[in-house]
Each structure stands twice: as structure tokens, then as C-alpha cells.
């Protein structure tokens, strides 16, 4: 019986860790050099400046700061509300990014206390997210006694991100009668007048 010897084991060649490391470093260096190469190509070949601010950045910033928009004001009342309600000014020229205040005039033409709630709307609709009210009579219900007149302010800022093609924004309010609060106010007034 012949004894068989185990087949010779082939020696594995090293994976070439050095080669792998060299290729990785070369790939990193190539990737890292792409940014300046891109910048040089854009500036020299295409004439596009990609680093820093453009040469006329100051002028562009100034033009943005000097942007003006016209705000028009409108006010109506629901037919169930016996009030007169109008803006004190129908139009205002405002600089974007700066705070402004406008006022509306309301008068209760009824013989009793009435509570109203205002609903605002902004047109064009896409401008509404850029019209920021910091204070507004629409945030709370308004109570007017019989014959009482009152000026109500709205403070606002037009966001500089307003689309460039929007030059006029319309702020409208519609006042509605708040029946629940009107009944409560009338009951309170009646209780105070009772002996």
C-alpha cells in the first residue's frame, strides 16, 4: 500500500496591500483635485466665476434691499354683521424686509354690543407665505359697543424672498358676526345694567 502524501499547498500571494493603499491614495488625490480643476475650467474657459461672491455682489445686495412692493388694502363685512369696516388707506408702498403698520376703521351701527371676527386673505395666493403679520386684529375677536368706532392696526413685514415678479400684494379682511361671543357680551352687559 502506497502512502499518499498530501497534495502540495499553494502559497497564497499577498493581496497587495501596498498596491491597494496606493490606488486609494491616488483616487483621493484625484477627487480632491477636481474642485480646483473645475473652478479653473469654469473661470478660464466659460468665464463663470464660481468662487467667492460675484464682483457686483454689493450692487445686487443693495438692489435687493431697495426692492419696493405695493400693498393694497380691502375690507368687507358679512351681511349679518351690522358694522361699517374699511381700511384707512387703500394703498401703501413698502420696502421688503421692513416692518409697517396699516389701520382699518370699524364702527358698530347696531343698537347693541356686537362681537366680530376677521378672516384675512392675501392675493396673489402664492404671496401669502411671504406676508408676515406680527400683530393683527384678526388674531382675536373684536367687541364693539352700540355706535362705537375703533381703528384697528395690522403690523406686517414682506419677506425679501417674495417672488421677484410679484410687485403688488392685496391684503383683504372680511368681518363676520360671532354669534356665541355676541350673546355672551349682551348677557354680560344686561347683567351689569340690572340693579
PDB file of C-alpha atoms in Angstrom:
ATOM      1  CA  UNK A   1       0.000   0.000   0.000  1.00  0.00           C
ATOM      2  CA  UNK A   2       1.388   3.209  -1.041  1.00  0.00           C
ATOM      3  CA  UNK A   3       1.143   6.085   1.237  1.00  0.00           C
ATOM      4  CA  UNK A   4      -0.001   9.128  -0.460  1.00  0.00           C
ATOM      5  CA  UNK A   5       1.305  12.390   0.607  1.00  0.00           C
ATOM      6  CA  UNK A   6      -0.987  15.344   0.832  1.00  0.00           C
ATOM      7  CA  UNK A   7      -1.030  17.489  -2.262  1.00  0.00           C
ATOM      8  CA  UNK A   8       1.252  20.438  -2.076  1.00  0.00           C
ATOM      9  CA  UNK A   9      -0.435  23.533  -0.748  1.00  0.00           C
ATOM     10  CA  UNK A  10      -0.139  26.519  -2.994  1.00  0.00           C
ATOM     11  CA  UNK A  11       1.146  29.570  -1.268  1.00  0.00           C
ATOM     12  CA  UNK A  12      -1.262  32.443  -1.475  1.00  0.00           C
ATOM     13  CA  UNK A  13       0.206  35.580  -2.837  1.00  0.00           C
ATOM     14  CA  UNK A  14      -0.169  38.635  -0.639  1.00  0.00           C
ATOM     15  CA  UNK A  15      -3.196  40.763  -1.580  1.00  0.00           C
ATOM     16  CA  UNK A  16      -1.002  43.609  -2.430  1.00  0.00           C
ATOM     17  CA  UNK A  17      -1.964  45.763   0.498  1.00  0.00           C
ATOM     18  CA  UNK A  18       0.589  48.285  -0.643  1.00  0.00           C
ATOM     19  CA  UNK A  19      -0.926  48.433  -4.124  1.00  0.00           C
ATOM     20  CA  UNK A  20      -4.427  48.804  -2.696  1.00  0.00           C
ATOM     21  CA  UNK A  21      -3.269  51.640  -0.452  1.00  0.00           C
ATOM     22  CA  UNK A  22      -1.516  53.352  -3.364  1.00  0.00           C
ATOM     23  CA  UNK A  23      -4.640  53.146  -5.550  1.00  0.00           C
ATOM     24  CA  UNK A  24      -6.803  54.520  -2.719  1.00  0.00           C
ATOM     25  CA  UNK A  25      -4.463  57.468  -2.170  1.00  0.00           C
ATOM     26  CA  UNK A  26      -4.341  58.179  -5.898  1.00  0.00           C
ATOM     27  CA  UNK A  27      -8.171  58.140  -6.101  1.00  0.00           C
ATOM     28  CA  UNK A  28      -8.416  60.502  -3.116  1.00  0.00           C
ATOM     29  CA  UNK A  29      -5.861  62.888  -4.615  1.00  0.00           C
ATOM     30  CA  UNK A  30      -7.661  62.860  -7.969  1.00  0.00           C
ATOM     31  CA  UNK A  31     -11.034  63.542  -6.348  1.00  0.00           C
ATOM     32  CA  UNK A  32      -9.589  66.295  -4.193  1.00  0.00           C
ATOM     33  CA  UNK A  33      -8.029  67.980  -7.241  1.00  0.00           C
ATOM     34  CA  UNK A  34     -11.334  68.053  -9.141  1.00  0.00           C
ATOM     35  CA  UNK A  35     -12.606  71.105  -7.243  1.00  0.00           C
ATOM     36  CA  UNK A  36      -9.765  73.448  -8.271  1.00  0.00           C
ATOM     37  CA  UNK A  37      -9.749  71.971 -11.779  1.00  0.00           C
ATOM     38  CA  UNK A  38     -13.485  72.641 -12.081  1.00  0.00           C
ATOM     39  CA  UNK A  39     -13.004  76.208 -10.823  1.00  0.00           C
ATOM     40  CA  UNK A  40     -10.176  76.854 -13.293  1.00  0.00           C
ATOM     41  CA  UNK A  41     -12.153  75.381 -16.188  1.00  0.00           C
ATOM     42  CA  UNK A  42     -15.248  77.464 -15.397  1.00  0.00           C
ATOM     43  CA  UNK A  43     -13.337  80.708 -14.926  1.00  0.00           C
ATOM     44  CA  UNK A  44     -10.899  80.363 -17.837  1.00  0.00           C
ATOM     45  CA  UNK A  45     -12.974  78.581 -20.447  1.00  0.00           C
ATOM     46  CA  UNK A  46     -16.552  79.608 -19.685  1.00  0.00           C
ATOM     47  CA  UNK A  47     -15.927  82.899 -17.933  1.00  0.00           C
ATOM     48  CA  UNK A  48     -18.049  81.874 -14.927  1.00  0.00           C
ATOM     49  CA  UNK A  49     -16.786  82.851 -11.512  1.00  0.00           C
ATOM     50  CA  UNK A  50     -17.557  80.053  -9.040  1.00  0.00           C
ATOM     51  CA  UNK A  51     -15.523  81.077  -6.018  1.00  0.00           C
ATOM     52  CA  UNK A  52     -16.412  83.863  -3.601  1.00  0.00           C
ATOM     53  CA  UNK A  53     -19.107  86.422  -4.274  1.00  0.00           C
ATOM     54  CA  UNK A  54     -19.638  87.872  -7.728  1.00  0.00           C
ATOM     55  CA  UNK A  55     -17.878  91.133  -8.441  1.00  0.00           C
ATOM     56  CA  UNK A  56     -21.163  93.032  -8.334  1.00  0.00           C
ATOM     57  CA  UNK A  57     -22.449  91.330  -5.148  1.00  0.00           C
ATOM     58  CA  UNK A  58     -22.649  94.676  -3.357  1.00  0.00           C
ATOM     59  CA  UNK A  59     -24.829  96.111  -6.113  1.00  0.00           C
ATOM     60  CA  UNK A  60     -27.083  93.036  -6.098  1.00  0.00           C
ATOM     61  CA  UNK A  61     -27.454  93.139  -2.317  1.00  0.00           C
ATOM     62  CA  UNK A  62     -28.241  96.843  -2.496  1.00  0.00           C
ATOM     63  CA  UNK A  63     -30.842  96.238  -5.207  1.00  0.00           C
ATOM     64  CA  UNK A  64     -32.480  93.563  -3.055  1.00  0.00           C
ATOM     65  CA  UNK A  65     -32.553  95.899  -0.066  1.00  0.00           C
ATOM     66  CA  UNK A  66     -34.083  98.607  -2.225  1.00  0.00           C
ATOM     67  CA  UNK A  67     -36.928  96.439  -3.506  1.00  0.00           C
ATOM     68  CA  UNK A  68     -40.317  98.071  -3.062  1.00  0.00           C
ATOM     69  CA  UNK A  69     -43.749  96.459  -3.284  1.00  0.00           C
ATOM     70  CA  UNK A  70     -47.225  97.988  -3.342  1.00  0.00           C
ATOM     71  CA  UNK A  71     -49.666  96.671  -0.728  1.00  0.00           C
ATOM     72  CA  UNK A  72     -53.354  97.321  -1.379  1.00  0.00           C
ATOM     73  CA  UNK A  73     -55.906  97.069   1.441  1.00  0.00           C
ATOM     74  CA  UNK A  74     -59.514  95.945   1.266  1.00  0.00           C
ATOM     75  CA  UNK A  75     -62.194  95.342   3.879  1.00  0.00           C
ATOM     76  CA  UNK A  76     -65.732  93.969   3.804  1.00  0.00           C
ATOM     77  CA  UNK A  77     -68.315  92.709   6.274  1.00  0.00           C
ATOM     78  CA  UNK A  78     -70.614  89.729   6.093  1.00  0.00           C
ATOM     79  CA  UNK A  79     -74.240  90.784   5.598  1.00  0.00           C
ATOM     80  CA  UNK A  80     -75.159  89.530   9.101  1.00  0.00           C
ATOM     81  CA  UNK A  81     -72.706  91.926  10.781  1.00  0.00           C
ATOM     82  CA  UNK A  82     -74.133  95.454  11.252  1.00  0.00           C
ATOM     83  CA  UNK A  83     -70.722  97.126  11.030  1.00  0.00           C
ATOM     84  CA  UNK A  84     -69.005  99.509   8.723  1.00  0.00           C
ATOM     85  CA  UNK A  85     -65.447  98.360   8.026  1.00  0.00           C
ATOM     86  CA  UNK A  86     -62.880  99.921   5.696  1.00  0.00           C
ATOM     87  CA  UNK A  87     -59.112 100.427   5.504  1.00  0.00           C
ATOM     88  CA  UNK A  88     -57.871 103.891   6.495  1.00  0.00           C
ATOM     89  CA  UNK A  89     -55.550 103.779   3.489  1.00  0.00           C
ATOM     90  CA  UNK A  90     -56.195 101.868   0.299  1.00  0.00           C
ATOM     91  CA  UNK A  91     -52.580 101.513  -0.764  1.00  0.00           C
ATOM     92  CA  UNK A  92     -49.081 101.658   0.718  1.00  0.00           C
ATOM     93  CA  UNK A  93     -45.637 101.399  -0.862  1.00  0.00           C
ATOM     94  CA  UNK A  94     -43.402  99.223   1.350  1.00  0.00           C
ATOM     95  CA  UNK A  95     -39.775  98.178   1.332  1.00  0.00           C
ATOM     96  CA  UNK A  96     -39.380  94.404   1.609  1.00  0.00           C
ATOM     97  CA  UNK A  97     -37.934  93.184   4.886  1.00  0.00           C
ATOM     98  CA  UNK A  98     -39.039  96.233   6.898  1.00  0.00           C
ATOM     99  CA  UNK A  99     -41.975  96.453   9.356  1.00  0.00           C
ATOM    100  CA  UNK A 100     -45.036  98.575   8.544  1.00  0.00           C
ATOM    101  CA  UNK A 101     -48.386  99.327  10.134  1.00  0.00           C
ATOM    102  CA  UNK A 102     -51.750  99.908   8.499  1.00  0.00           C
ATOM    103  CA  UNK A 103     -55.087 100.538  10.191  1.00  0.00           C
ATOM    104  CA  UNK A 104     -58.683  99.634   9.483  1.00  0.00           C
ATOM    105  CA  UNK A 105     -61.693 101.564  10.771  1.00  0.00           C
ATOM    106  CA  UNK A 106     -64.713  99.720  12.159  1.00  0.00           C
ATOM    107  CA  UNK A 107     -67.979 101.090  13.513  1.00  0.00           C
ATOM    108  CA  UNK A 108     -70.868  99.209  15.105  1.00  0.00           C
ATOM    109  CA  UNK A 109     -74.060 100.550  13.521  1.00  0.00           C
ATOM    110  CA  UNK A 110     -76.392  98.436  15.682  1.00  0.00           C
ATOM    111  CA  UNK A 111     -78.165  99.437  18.915  1.00  0.00           C
ATOM    112  CA  UNK A 112     -76.362  96.723  20.912  1.00  0.00           C
ATOM    113  CA  UNK A 113     -72.973  95.201  21.542  1.00  0.00           C
ATOM    114  CA  UNK A 114     -71.658  93.024  18.694  1.00  0.00           C
ATOM    115  CA  UNK A 115     -68.573  90.819  18.502  1.00  0.00           C
ATOM    116  CA  UNK A 116     -66.910  90.250  15.143  1.00  0.00           C
ATOM    117  CA  UNK A 117     -64.115  88.008  13.925  1.00  0.00           C
ATOM    118  CA  UNK A 118     -61.972  88.883  10.915  1.00  0.00           C
ATOM    119  CA  UNK A 119     -60.668  86.470   8.312  1.00  0.00           C
ATOM    120  CA  UNK A 120     -57.654  87.678   6.305  1.00  0.00           C
ATOM    121  CA  UNK A 121     -56.668  86.729   2.790  1.00  0.00           C
ATOM    122  CA  UNK A 122     -53.677  87.671   0.651  1.00  0.00           C
ATOM    123  CA  UNK A 123     -53.592  87.843  -3.133  1.00  0.00           C
ATOM    124  CA  UNK A 124     -51.951  86.565  -5.196  1.00  0.00           C
ATOM    125  CA  UNK A 125     -52.201  83.347  -3.186  1.00  0.00           C
ATOM    126  CA  UNK A 126     -48.530  82.481  -3.723  1.00  0.00           C
ATOM    127  CA  UNK A 127     -47.568  85.704  -1.922  1.00  0.00           C
ATOM    128  CA  UNK A 128     -49.400  84.705   1.276  1.00  0.00           C
ATOM    129  CA  UNK A 129     -46.463  82.816   2.789  1.00  0.00           C
ATOM    130  CA  UNK A 130     -44.269  85.920   2.359  1.00  0.00           C
ATOM    131  CA  UNK A 131     -46.748  88.308   4.024  1.00  0.00           C
ATOM    132  CA  UNK A 132     -45.999  88.055   7.741  1.00  0.00           C
ATOM    133  CA  UNK A 133     -48.409  89.688  10.196  1.00  0.00           C
ATOM    134  CA  UNK A 134     -46.672  90.429  13.505  1.00  0.00           C
ATOM    135  CA  UNK A 135     -49.775  91.961  15.091  1.00  0.00           C
ATOM    136  CA  UNK A 136     -53.307  91.810  13.791  1.00  0.00           C
ATOM    137  CA  UNK A 137     -56.851  92.443  14.958  1.00  0.00           C
ATOM    138  CA  UNK A 138     -57.672  89.165  13.208  1.00  0.00           C
ATOM    139  CA  UNK A 139     -55.842  87.204  15.927  1.00  0.00           C
ATOM    140  CA  UNK A 140     -58.704  87.798  18.396  1.00  0.00           C
ATOM    141  CA  UNK A 141     -62.423  88.581  18.252  1.00  0.00           C
ATOM    142  CA  UNK A 142     -63.291  92.294  18.378  1.00  0.00           C
ATOM    143  CA  UNK A 143     -66.084  93.683  20.569  1.00  0.00           C
ATOM    144  CA  UNK A 144     -67.766  96.983  19.716  1.00  0.00           C
ATOM    145  CA  UNK A 145     -70.464  98.583  21.836  1.00  0.00           C
ATOM    146  CA  UNK A 146     -73.505 100.181  20.185  1.00  0.00           C
ATOM    147  CA  UNK A 147     -72.304 103.044  17.962  1.00  0.00           C
ATOM    148  CA  UNK A 148     -68.653 102.525  18.934  1.00  0.00           C
ATOM    149  CA  UNK A 149     -65.983 103.232  16.327  1.00  0.00           C
ATOM    150  CA  UNK A 150     -62.435 101.935  16.523  1.00  0.00           C
ATOM    151  CA  UNK A 151     -59.228 101.932  14.497  1.00  0.00           C
ATOM    152  CA  UNK A 152     -57.597  98.513  14.398  1.00  0.00           C
ATOM    153  CA  UNK A 153     -53.923  98.081  13.460  1.00  0.00           C
ATOM    154  CA  UNK A 154     -52.195  95.371  11.482  1.00  0.00           C
ATOM    155  CA  UNK A 155     -48.389  95.237  11.582  1.00  0.00           C
ATOM    156  CA  UNK A 156     -46.646  93.322   8.859  1.00  0.00           C
ATOM    157  CA  UNK A 157     -43.370  92.584   7.073  1.00  0.00           C
ATOM    158  CA  UNK A 158     -42.996  91.437   3.466  1.00  0.00           C
ATOM    159  CA  UNK A 159     -40.368  88.686   3.324  1.00  0.00           C
ATOM    160  CA  UNK A 160     -37.495  89.570   0.929  1.00  0.00           C
ATOM    161  CA  UNK A 161     -37.912  86.074  -0.575  1.00  0.00           C
ATOM    162  CA  UNK A 162     -41.188  87.231  -2.191  1.00  0.00           C
ATOM    163  CA  UNK A 163     -41.012  86.143  -5.861  1.00  0.00           C
ATOM    164  CA  UNK A 164     -39.461  88.868  -7.992  1.00  0.00           C
ATOM    165  CA  UNK A 165     -42.420  89.035 -10.358  1.00  0.00           C
ATOM    166  CA  UNK A 166     -44.859  89.927  -7.545  1.00  0.00           C
ATOM    167  CA  UNK A 167     -44.978  93.715  -7.302  1.00  0.00           C
ATOM    168  CA  UNK A 168     -48.439  94.157  -5.779  1.00  0.00           C
ATOM    169  CA  UNK A 169     -49.924  92.312  -2.797  1.00  0.00           C
ATOM    170  CA  UNK A 170     -53.556  92.696  -1.738  1.00  0.00           C
ATOM    171  CA  UNK A 171     -54.480  92.262   1.925  1.00  0.00           C
ATOM    172  CA  UNK A 172     -58.215  91.713   2.401  1.00  0.00           C
ATOM    173  CA  UNK A 173     -60.275  91.193   5.524  1.00  0.00           C
ATOM    174  CA  UNK A 174     -63.843  90.023   5.862  1.00  0.00           C
ATOM    175  CA  UNK A 175     -65.514  90.518   9.238  1.00  0.00           C
ATOM    176  CA  UNK A 176     -68.145  88.000  10.372  1.00  0.00           C
ATOM    177  CA  UNK A 177     -70.552  88.208  13.286  1.00  0.00           C
ATOM    178  CA  UNK A 178     -69.511  85.901  16.125  1.00  0.00           C
ATOM    179  CA  UNK A 179     -72.936  84.861  17.448  1.00  0.00           C
ATOM    180  CA  UNK A 180     -71.711  82.977  20.515  1.00  0.00           C
ATOM    181  CA  UNK A 181     -69.486  85.791  21.777  1.00  0.00           C
ATOM    182  CA  UNK A 182     -72.102  88.428  20.882  1.00  0.00           C
ATOM    183  CA  UNK A 183     -74.710  86.615  23.024  1.00  0.00           C
ATOM    184  CA  UNK A 184     -72.226  86.360  25.913  1.00  0.00           C
ATOM    185  CA  UNK A 185     -71.320  90.056  25.634  1.00  0.00           C
ATOM    186  CA  UNK A 186     -75.013  91.041  25.513  1.00  0.00           C
ATOM    187  CA  UNK A 187     -75.760  88.893  28.597  1.00  0.00           C
ATOM    188  CA  UNK A 188     -72.836  90.458  30.474  1.00  0.00           C
ATOM    189  CA  UNK A 189     -73.972  93.972  29.507  1.00  0.00           C
ATOM    190  CA  UNK A 190     -77.530  93.167  30.597  1.00  0.00           C
ATOM    191  CA  UNK A 191     -76.348  91.770  33.949  1.00  0.00           C
ATOM    192  CA  UNK A 192     -74.254  94.901  34.615  1.00  0.00           C
ATOM    193  CA  UNK A 193     -77.175  97.207  33.880  1.00  0.00           C
ATOM    194  CA  UNK A 194     -79.544  95.320  36.223  1.00  0.00           C
ATOM    195  CA  UNK A 195     -80.000  96.905  39.685  1.00  0.00           C
TER     196      UNK A 195
END
